[in-house]
């Protein structure tokens, strides 16, 4: 049995994951405008992952006989003036998402909702991956700085993300 609080947090997390998808697609738009199709592709794939996260939580709620309701998804409102900025914003965003997962986990622990805690373990591990891949990409982009040739090589590498 999920408490009202845990249910509300999970429902809100669906919204946050879909916002993440929207945010990353917005990053992809920026990179398309700048002519970096590999970076755009990388964030398109990231967008797909985020939709997958939202679907996972939706399915969990449905499996627990909860009627899922949606709220509006916020508009991504950042403007970028440098190639590294979306990558940096992405890392900050993933740290924020990790904190949200922790908050839900805390509420589940408080409610002795071990089922939800078990469900959330996947997300706890996933957030480590998300923060790591964002950190790795940021390290590379910052290292390359204004080196256009090297950035285009990296762009080619990012285009290969499955
Ligand atoms: Mg996510």
Short mmCIF file of C-alpha atoms and ligand atoms in Angstrom, two decimals:
data_model
loop_
_atom_site.label_atom_id
_atom_site.label_comp_id
_atom_site.label_asym_id
_atom_site.label_seq_id
_atom_site.Cartn_x
_atom_site.Cartn_y
_atom_site.Cartn_z
CA UNK A 1 0.00 0.00 0.00
CA UNK A 2 1.45 3.32 -1.10
CA UNK A 3 0.78 6.31 1.16
CA UNK A 4 -0.75 9.48 -0.28
CA UNK A 5 2.59 11.24 0.16
CA UNK A 6 4.63 8.56 -1.66
CA UNK A 7 1.99 8.42 -4.41
CA UNK A 8 2.09 12.20 -4.84
CA UNK A 9 5.89 12.24 -4.99
CA UNK A 10 5.97 9.45 -7.58
CA UNK A 11 3.29 11.15 -9.67
CA UNK A 12 5.32 14.37 -9.52
CA UNK A 13 8.45 12.44 -10.50
CA UNK A 14 6.73 11.35 -13.74
CA UNK A 15 6.31 15.05 -14.47
CA UNK A 16 9.96 15.76 -13.60
CA UNK A 17 11.21 12.94 -15.84
CA UNK A 18 9.09 14.21 -18.73
CA UNK A 19 10.42 17.70 -18.04
CA UNK A 20 13.93 16.20 -18.23
CA UNK A 21 13.04 14.76 -21.64
CA UNK A 22 11.77 18.18 -22.75
CA UNK A 23 14.88 19.90 -21.36
CA UNK A 24 17.27 17.55 -23.17
CA UNK A 25 15.36 17.90 -26.41
CA UNK A 26 15.73 21.66 -25.94
CA UNK A 27 19.50 21.13 -25.59
CA UNK A 28 19.35 19.12 -28.85
CA UNK A 29 17.58 22.08 -30.50
CA UNK A 30 20.43 24.37 -29.43
CA UNK A 31 23.08 22.01 -30.83
CA UNK A 32 21.15 21.63 -34.10
CA UNK A 33 21.16 25.43 -34.41
CA UNK A 34 24.91 25.47 -33.78
CA UNK A 35 25.58 22.72 -36.34
CA UNK A 36 26.71 20.07 -33.83
CA UNK A 37 24.56 17.15 -34.87
CA UNK A 38 26.41 14.62 -32.74
CA UNK A 39 25.71 16.59 -29.56
CA UNK A 40 22.10 16.98 -30.72
CA UNK A 41 21.83 13.23 -31.28
CA UNK A 42 23.33 12.51 -27.84
CA UNK A 43 20.65 14.66 -26.20
CA UNK A 44 17.90 13.16 -28.36
CA UNK A 45 18.92 9.76 -26.95
CA UNK A 46 18.97 11.29 -23.46
CA UNK A 47 15.43 12.53 -24.09
CA UNK A 48 14.32 9.00 -24.98
CA UNK A 49 15.87 7.67 -21.75
CA UNK A 50 13.97 10.22 -19.70
CA UNK A 51 10.68 9.22 -21.31
CA UNK A 52 11.59 5.65 -20.35
CA UNK A 53 12.06 6.74 -16.72
CA UNK A 54 8.63 8.38 -16.72
CA UNK A 55 7.07 5.24 -18.23
CA UNK A 56 8.68 3.05 -15.57
CA UNK A 57 7.14 5.07 -12.73
CA UNK A 58 3.76 5.28 -14.47
CA UNK A 59 3.75 1.50 -14.86
CA UNK A 60 4.70 1.03 -11.19
CA UNK A 61 1.78 3.20 -10.07
CA UNK A 62 -0.63 1.36 -12.39
CA UNK A 63 0.64 -2.00 -11.10
CA UNK A 64 -0.27 -0.71 -7.63
CA UNK A 65 -3.83 0.13 -8.79
CA UNK A 66 -3.23 3.89 -8.65
CA UNK A 67 -5.03 6.17 -11.08
CA UNK A 68 -2.32 8.29 -12.70
CA UNK A 69 -3.05 11.98 -13.28
CA UNK A 70 -0.83 14.49 -15.07
CA UNK A 71 0.04 18.13 -14.47
CA UNK A 72 1.44 20.57 -17.06
CA UNK A 73 5.09 20.17 -17.99
CA UNK A 74 7.23 23.27 -17.46
CA UNK A 75 8.86 25.08 -20.36
CA UNK A 76 12.66 24.79 -20.65
CA UNK A 77 13.70 28.44 -20.40
CA UNK A 78 17.49 28.47 -20.57
CA UNK A 79 19.35 30.26 -23.36
CA UNK A 80 22.88 29.20 -24.22
CA UNK A 81 25.81 31.15 -25.58
CA UNK A 82 28.53 28.51 -25.35
CA UNK A 83 28.80 24.86 -26.32
CA UNK A 84 29.63 23.69 -22.80
CA UNK A 85 26.63 25.39 -21.15
CA UNK A 86 23.94 22.77 -21.85
CA UNK A 87 26.31 20.00 -20.72
CA UNK A 88 26.93 21.88 -17.47
CA UNK A 89 23.20 22.54 -17.03
CA UNK A 90 22.56 18.83 -17.68
CA UNK A 91 24.91 17.78 -14.88
CA UNK A 92 23.27 20.24 -12.46
CA UNK A 93 19.86 18.94 -13.52
CA UNK A 94 20.82 15.30 -12.89
CA UNK A 95 22.10 16.20 -9.40
CA UNK A 96 18.73 17.80 -8.76
CA UNK A 97 16.93 14.66 -10.02
CA UNK A 98 19.09 12.53 -7.71
CA UNK A 99 17.93 14.67 -4.78
CA UNK A 100 14.30 14.15 -5.85
CA UNK A 101 14.75 10.37 -5.94
CA UNK A 102 16.31 10.54 -2.48
CA UNK A 103 13.32 12.50 -1.19
CA UNK A 104 10.90 9.84 -2.47
CA UNK A 105 13.09 7.10 -0.99
CA UNK A 106 13.06 8.91 2.36
CA UNK A 107 9.25 9.16 2.32
CA UNK A 108 8.99 5.45 1.43
CA UNK A 109 11.36 4.56 4.29
CA UNK A 110 9.32 6.64 6.71
CA UNK A 111 6.16 4.80 5.57
CA UNK A 112 7.94 1.40 5.80
CA UNK A 113 7.05 1.05 2.12
CA UNK A 114 9.74 -1.49 1.27
CA UNK A 115 8.17 -2.27 -2.08
CA UNK A 116 8.64 1.30 -3.28
CA UNK A 117 12.16 1.40 -1.84
CA UNK A 118 12.99 -1.71 -3.84
CA UNK A 119 11.46 -0.13 -6.94
CA UNK A 120 13.50 3.05 -6.38
CA UNK A 121 16.79 1.17 -6.14
CA UNK A 122 16.89 1.05 -9.94
CA UNK A 123 16.63 4.87 -10.01
CA UNK A 124 19.27 5.31 -7.31
CA UNK A 125 21.73 3.33 -9.47
CA UNK A 126 20.57 5.04 -12.66
CA UNK A 127 21.26 8.47 -11.14
CA UNK A 128 24.86 7.48 -10.49
CA UNK A 129 25.13 6.60 -14.19
CA UNK A 130 23.43 9.83 -15.26
CA UNK A 131 25.72 11.99 -13.13
CA UNK A 132 28.78 10.07 -14.31
CA UNK A 133 27.99 10.36 -18.02
CA UNK A 134 27.18 14.09 -17.64
CA UNK A 135 30.42 14.65 -15.68
CA UNK A 136 32.48 12.73 -18.26
CA UNK A 137 31.01 14.73 -21.12
CA UNK A 138 31.56 18.03 -19.28
CA UNK A 139 35.19 17.11 -18.57
CA UNK A 140 35.78 16.44 -22.28
CA UNK A 141 34.01 19.59 -23.50
CA UNK A 142 35.84 21.80 -21.00
CA UNK A 143 39.15 20.20 -21.90
CA UNK A 144 38.63 20.91 -25.61
CA UNK A 145 37.58 24.52 -24.97
CA UNK A 146 37.53 26.48 -28.24
CA UNK A 147 39.38 23.84 -30.29
CA UNK A 148 36.85 23.57 -33.13
CA UNK A 149 38.56 20.63 -34.80
CA UNK A 150 38.67 18.57 -31.59
CA UNK A 151 35.05 19.51 -30.82
CA UNK A 152 33.98 18.23 -34.23
CA UNK A 153 35.80 14.96 -33.57
CA UNK A 154 33.92 14.68 -30.26
CA UNK A 155 30.70 15.55 -32.12
CA UNK A 156 31.35 12.58 -34.40
CA UNK A 157 31.84 10.32 -31.36
CA UNK A 158 28.59 11.50 -29.75
CA UNK A 159 26.73 10.80 -33.00
CA UNK A 160 27.42 7.10 -32.39
CA UNK A 161 25.38 6.87 -29.17
CA UNK A 162 22.90 3.99 -29.47
MG1 LIG B 1 15.69 10.57 -15.42
#
